Short mmCIF file of C-alpha atoms and ligand atoms in Angstrom, two decimals:
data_model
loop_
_atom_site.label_atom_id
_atom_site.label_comp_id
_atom_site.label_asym_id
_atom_site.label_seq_id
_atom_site.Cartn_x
_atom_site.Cartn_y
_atom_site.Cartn_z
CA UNK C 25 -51.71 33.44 -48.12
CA UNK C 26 -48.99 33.58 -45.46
CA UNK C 27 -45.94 35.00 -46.49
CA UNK C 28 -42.73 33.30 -45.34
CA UNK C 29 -38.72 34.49 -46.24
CA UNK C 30 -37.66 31.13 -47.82
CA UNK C 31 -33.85 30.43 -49.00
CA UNK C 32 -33.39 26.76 -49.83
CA UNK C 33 -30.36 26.33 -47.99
CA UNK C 34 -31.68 27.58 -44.59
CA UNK C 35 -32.05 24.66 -42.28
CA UNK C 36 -34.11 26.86 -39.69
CA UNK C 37 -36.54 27.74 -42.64
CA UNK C 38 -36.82 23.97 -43.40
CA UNK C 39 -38.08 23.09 -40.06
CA UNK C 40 -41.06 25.62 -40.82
CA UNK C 41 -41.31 23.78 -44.44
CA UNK C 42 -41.44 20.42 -42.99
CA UNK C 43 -44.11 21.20 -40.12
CA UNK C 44 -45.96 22.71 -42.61
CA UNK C 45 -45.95 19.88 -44.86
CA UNK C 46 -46.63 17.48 -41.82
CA UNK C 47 -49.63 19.40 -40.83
CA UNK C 48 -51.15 19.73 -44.43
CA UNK C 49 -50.50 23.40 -44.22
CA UNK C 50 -47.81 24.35 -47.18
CA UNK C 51 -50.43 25.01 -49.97
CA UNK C 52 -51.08 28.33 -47.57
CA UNK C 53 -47.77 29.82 -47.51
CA UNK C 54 -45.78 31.65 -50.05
CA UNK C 55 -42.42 31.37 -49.92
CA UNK C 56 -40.39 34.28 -50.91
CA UNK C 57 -36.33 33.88 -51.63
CA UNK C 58 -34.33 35.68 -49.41
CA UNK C 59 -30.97 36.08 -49.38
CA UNK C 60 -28.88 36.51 -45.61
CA UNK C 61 -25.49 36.16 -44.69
CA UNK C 62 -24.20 37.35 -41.51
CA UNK C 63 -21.64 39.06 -42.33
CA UNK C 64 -24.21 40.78 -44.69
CA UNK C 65 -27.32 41.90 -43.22
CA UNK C 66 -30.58 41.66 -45.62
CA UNK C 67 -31.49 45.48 -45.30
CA UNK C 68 -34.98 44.53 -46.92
CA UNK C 69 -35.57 41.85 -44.12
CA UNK C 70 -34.82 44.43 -41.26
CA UNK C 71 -38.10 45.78 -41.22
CA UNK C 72 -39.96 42.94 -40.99
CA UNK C 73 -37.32 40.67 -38.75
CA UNK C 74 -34.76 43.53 -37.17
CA UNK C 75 -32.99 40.70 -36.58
CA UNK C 76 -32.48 40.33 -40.58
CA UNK C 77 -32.68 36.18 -40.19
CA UNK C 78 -34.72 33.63 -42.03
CA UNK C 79 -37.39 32.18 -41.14
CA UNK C 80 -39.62 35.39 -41.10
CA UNK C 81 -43.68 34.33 -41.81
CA UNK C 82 -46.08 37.73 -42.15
CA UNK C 83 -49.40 36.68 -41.67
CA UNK C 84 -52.30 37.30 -43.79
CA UNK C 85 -53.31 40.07 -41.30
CA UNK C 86 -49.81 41.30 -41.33
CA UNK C 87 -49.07 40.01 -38.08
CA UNK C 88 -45.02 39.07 -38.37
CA UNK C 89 -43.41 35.70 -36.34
CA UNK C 90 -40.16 34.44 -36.00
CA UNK C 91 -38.40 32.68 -35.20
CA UNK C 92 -38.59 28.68 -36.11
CA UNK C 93 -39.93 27.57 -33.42
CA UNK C 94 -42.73 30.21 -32.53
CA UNK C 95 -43.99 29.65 -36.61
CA UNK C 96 -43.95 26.45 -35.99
CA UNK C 97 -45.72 26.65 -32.80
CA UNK C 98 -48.39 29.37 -34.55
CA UNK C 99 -48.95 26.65 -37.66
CA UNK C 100 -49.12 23.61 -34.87
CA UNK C 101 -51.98 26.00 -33.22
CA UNK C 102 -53.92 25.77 -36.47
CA UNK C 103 -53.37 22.34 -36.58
CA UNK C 104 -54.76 21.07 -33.39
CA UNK C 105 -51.55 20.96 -31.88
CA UNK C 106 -49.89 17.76 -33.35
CA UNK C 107 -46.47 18.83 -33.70
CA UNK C 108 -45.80 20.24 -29.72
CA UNK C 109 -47.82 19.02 -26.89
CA UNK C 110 -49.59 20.94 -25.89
CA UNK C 111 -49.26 20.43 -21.79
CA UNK C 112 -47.58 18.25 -19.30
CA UNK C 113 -44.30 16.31 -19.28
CA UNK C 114 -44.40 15.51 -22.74
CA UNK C 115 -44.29 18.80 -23.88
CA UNK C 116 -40.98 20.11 -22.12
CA UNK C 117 -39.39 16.94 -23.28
CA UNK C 118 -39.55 17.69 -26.97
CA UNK C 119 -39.08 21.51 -25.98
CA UNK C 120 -35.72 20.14 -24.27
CA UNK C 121 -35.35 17.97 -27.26
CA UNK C 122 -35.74 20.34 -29.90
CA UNK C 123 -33.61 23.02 -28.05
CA UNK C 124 -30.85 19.93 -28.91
CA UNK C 125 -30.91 19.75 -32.06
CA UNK C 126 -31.72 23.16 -32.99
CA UNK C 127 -29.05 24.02 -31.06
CA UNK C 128 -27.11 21.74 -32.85
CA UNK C 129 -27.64 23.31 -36.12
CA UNK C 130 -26.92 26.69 -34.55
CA UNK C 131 -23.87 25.43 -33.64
CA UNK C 132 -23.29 23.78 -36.83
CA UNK C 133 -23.58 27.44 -38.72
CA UNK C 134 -21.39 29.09 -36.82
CA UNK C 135 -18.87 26.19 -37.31
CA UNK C 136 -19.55 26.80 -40.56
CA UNK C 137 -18.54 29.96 -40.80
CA UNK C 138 -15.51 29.84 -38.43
CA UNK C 139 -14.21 27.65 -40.80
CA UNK C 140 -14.39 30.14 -43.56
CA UNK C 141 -13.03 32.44 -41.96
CA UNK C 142 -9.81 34.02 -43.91
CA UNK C 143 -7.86 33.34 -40.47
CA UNK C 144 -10.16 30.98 -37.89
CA UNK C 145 -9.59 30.87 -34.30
CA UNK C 146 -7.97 28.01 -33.44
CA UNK C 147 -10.23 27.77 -30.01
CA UNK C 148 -13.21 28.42 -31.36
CA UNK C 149 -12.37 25.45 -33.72
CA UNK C 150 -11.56 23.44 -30.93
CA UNK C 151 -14.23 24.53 -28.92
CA UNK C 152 -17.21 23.64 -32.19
CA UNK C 153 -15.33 19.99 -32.20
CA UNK C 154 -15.99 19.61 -28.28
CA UNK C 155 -18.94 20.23 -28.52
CA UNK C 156 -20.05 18.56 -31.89
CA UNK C 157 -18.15 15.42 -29.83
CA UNK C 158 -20.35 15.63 -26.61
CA UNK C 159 -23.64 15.67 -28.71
CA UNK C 160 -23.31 13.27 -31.41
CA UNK C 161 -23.21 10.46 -28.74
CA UNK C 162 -26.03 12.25 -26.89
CA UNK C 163 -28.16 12.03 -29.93
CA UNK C 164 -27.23 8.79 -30.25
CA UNK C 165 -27.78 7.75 -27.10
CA UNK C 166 -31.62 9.15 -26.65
CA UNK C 167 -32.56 8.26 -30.29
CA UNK C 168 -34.46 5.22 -29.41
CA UNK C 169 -36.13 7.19 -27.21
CA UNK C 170 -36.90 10.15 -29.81
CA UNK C 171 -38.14 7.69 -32.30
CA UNK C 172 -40.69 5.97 -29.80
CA UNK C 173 -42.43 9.91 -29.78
CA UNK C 174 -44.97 11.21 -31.64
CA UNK C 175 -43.55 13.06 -34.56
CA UNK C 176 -43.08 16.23 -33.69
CA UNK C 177 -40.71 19.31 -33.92
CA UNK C 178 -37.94 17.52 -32.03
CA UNK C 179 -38.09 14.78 -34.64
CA UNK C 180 -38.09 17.26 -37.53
CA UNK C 181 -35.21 19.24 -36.37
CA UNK C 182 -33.16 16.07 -35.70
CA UNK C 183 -33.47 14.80 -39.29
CA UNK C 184 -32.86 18.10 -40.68
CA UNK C 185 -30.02 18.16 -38.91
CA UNK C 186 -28.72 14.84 -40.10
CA UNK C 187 -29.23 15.99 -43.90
CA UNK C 188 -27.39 19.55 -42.57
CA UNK C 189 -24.25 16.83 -41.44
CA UNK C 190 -24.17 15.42 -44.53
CA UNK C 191 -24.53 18.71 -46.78
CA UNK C 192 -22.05 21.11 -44.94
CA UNK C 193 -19.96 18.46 -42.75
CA UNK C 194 -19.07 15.40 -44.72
CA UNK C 195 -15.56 15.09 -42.69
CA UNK C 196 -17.95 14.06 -39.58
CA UNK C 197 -18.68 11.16 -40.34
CA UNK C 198 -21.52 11.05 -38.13
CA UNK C 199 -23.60 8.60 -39.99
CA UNK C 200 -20.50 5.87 -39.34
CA UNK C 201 -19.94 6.82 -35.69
CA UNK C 202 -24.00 7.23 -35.13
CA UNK C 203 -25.47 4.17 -36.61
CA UNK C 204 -29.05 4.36 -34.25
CA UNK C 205 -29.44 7.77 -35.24
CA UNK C 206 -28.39 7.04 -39.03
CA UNK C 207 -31.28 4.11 -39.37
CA UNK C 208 -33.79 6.66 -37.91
CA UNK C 209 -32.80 9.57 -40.31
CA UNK C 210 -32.98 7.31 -43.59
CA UNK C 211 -36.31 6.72 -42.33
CA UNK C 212 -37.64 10.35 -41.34
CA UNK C 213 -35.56 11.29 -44.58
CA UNK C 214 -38.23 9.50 -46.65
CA UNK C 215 -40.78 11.18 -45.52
CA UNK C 216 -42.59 13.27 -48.34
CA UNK C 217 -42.31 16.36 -45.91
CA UNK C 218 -38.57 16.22 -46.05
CA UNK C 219 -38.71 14.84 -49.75
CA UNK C 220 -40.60 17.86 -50.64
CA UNK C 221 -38.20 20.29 -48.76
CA UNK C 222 -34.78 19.13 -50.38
CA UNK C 223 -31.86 21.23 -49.02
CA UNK C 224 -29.94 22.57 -52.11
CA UNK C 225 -26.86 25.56 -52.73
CA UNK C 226 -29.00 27.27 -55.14
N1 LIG T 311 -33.00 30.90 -34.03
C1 LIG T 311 -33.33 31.20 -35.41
C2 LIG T 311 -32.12 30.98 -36.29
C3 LIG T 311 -32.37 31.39 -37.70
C4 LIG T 311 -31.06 31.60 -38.47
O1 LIG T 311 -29.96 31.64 -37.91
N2 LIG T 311 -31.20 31.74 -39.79
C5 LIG T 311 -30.06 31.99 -40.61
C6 LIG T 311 -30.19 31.30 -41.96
S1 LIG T 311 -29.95 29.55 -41.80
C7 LIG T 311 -30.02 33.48 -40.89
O2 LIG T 311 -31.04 34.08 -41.16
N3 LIG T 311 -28.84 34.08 -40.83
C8 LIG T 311 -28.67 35.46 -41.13
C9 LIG T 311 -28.01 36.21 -40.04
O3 LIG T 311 -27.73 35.61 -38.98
O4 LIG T 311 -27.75 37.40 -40.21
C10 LIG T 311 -34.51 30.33 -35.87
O5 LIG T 311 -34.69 29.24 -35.30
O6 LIG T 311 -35.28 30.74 -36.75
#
C-alpha cells in the first residue's frame, strides 16, 4: 500500500483523493490523518515533507512525492495517463488550467487565514478580494471551454474549489455571480469521486 498524509479538510489532499478515485486507484492508498497548521508546523511530517504540508504519499518502496500535482501526475503514470496529457498543446492547457484553480485555492487559504488573523492587514484583505474578483469571472468565462475537456486534473481542482467556496467562503457568493461555472460544479460534484471524498471540519 501507498501511504498518503490525509486530513479531511485539506483541499490539496482531495485533489490526490479524487484522481485516485477517477483512476480506480484509492483501494491502494492508505490514508493516514495528519494534522498541519501553518502557524504550527507538523514536526512528525518534517521528515518525510520538510516542507511539513499535506499531501505527502510514501511509496511502497519508500520513495516520498509531493506535492498535489506531482502525486497526481505519479498515480496518472500508473494509469495510462488519463488525467494529464501526456504531450502537445493539450497538455500545457490543463497545466495552465490547473495552475488556476490551484492557485485559486492557494489563494483561498491564505485568505483564510488573513482573516483570522487577531489584527488582519487591511491590504492584504484588499489585495485577496482583487484578486478573488479578477478570477471568478475568468473561471467563468473559460468554463465552457473546461467542461468540453477530457476530465482531468484541471477539472478536479476546479470543482474542489467550488465545494472549498462554499465551505470556507459563503459571503462570496460565487455560485450567484458564476452561474456557468455553478451548473458545471453541481455536475462534477456528483461524481462518486467527489461523493466519496466529502470535505468535512472533523
Ligand atoms: N502546493 C501544495 C499545497 C499544499 C498545502 O498548502 N497544504 C496545506 C493543507 S490544505 C498544508 O499542508 N498546510 C500546512 C502548512 O502550510 O504548514 C500542494 O499542492 O500540495
Amino acid at each position: 500500500m501507498m501511504k498518503l498524509h490525509w486530513s479531511p479538510r485539506s483541499p490539496f489532499v482531495r485533489k490526490v483523493m479524487v484522481a485516485a478515485h477517477e483512476l480506480g486507484l484509492a483501494d491502494r492508498i492508505a490514508t493516514v490523518r495528519t494534522v498541519v497548521a501553518m502557524s504550527k508546523p507538523a514536526l512528525e511530517l518534517l521528515p518525510e515533507n520538510p516542507l511539513g504540508k499535506i499531501p505527502t504519499l510514501v511509496l511502497e518502496d519508500g520513495t516520498i512525492l509531493y506535492d498535489s500535482l506531482v502525486i497526481v501526475e505519479y498515480l496518472d503514470s500508473l494509469a495510462g495517463h488519463r488525467l494529464i496529457p501526456r504531450e502537445g498543446p493539450a497538455r500545457f492547457t490543463e497545466l495552465r488550467r490547473h495552475a488556476l484553480a490551484t492557485g485559486f485555492l492557494d489563494l483561498l487559504i491564505l485568505w483564510r487565514d488573513e482573516r483570522n488573523r487577531a489584527q488582519p492587514s487591511q491590504a492584504m484583505l484588499d489585495a485577496f478580494a482583487v484578486k478573488a474578483n479578477a478570477t471568478l469571472p475568468a473561471l467563468e468565462a473559460e468554463i465552457g471551454a473546461i467542461a468540453a475537456a477530457p476530465v482531468g486534473i484541471a477539472q478536479i481542482t476546479l470543482a474542489i474549489a467550488g465545494d472549498y467556496m462554499d465551505f470556507r467562503f459563503g459571503d462570496l457568493g460565487w455560485r450567484a455571480r458564476c452561474p456557468a461555472f455553478d451548473a458545471w460544479q453541481r455536475g462534477f460534484a456528483a461524481r462518486p469521486s467527489m461523493v466519496a471524498t466529502p470535505v468535512v471540519d472533523a
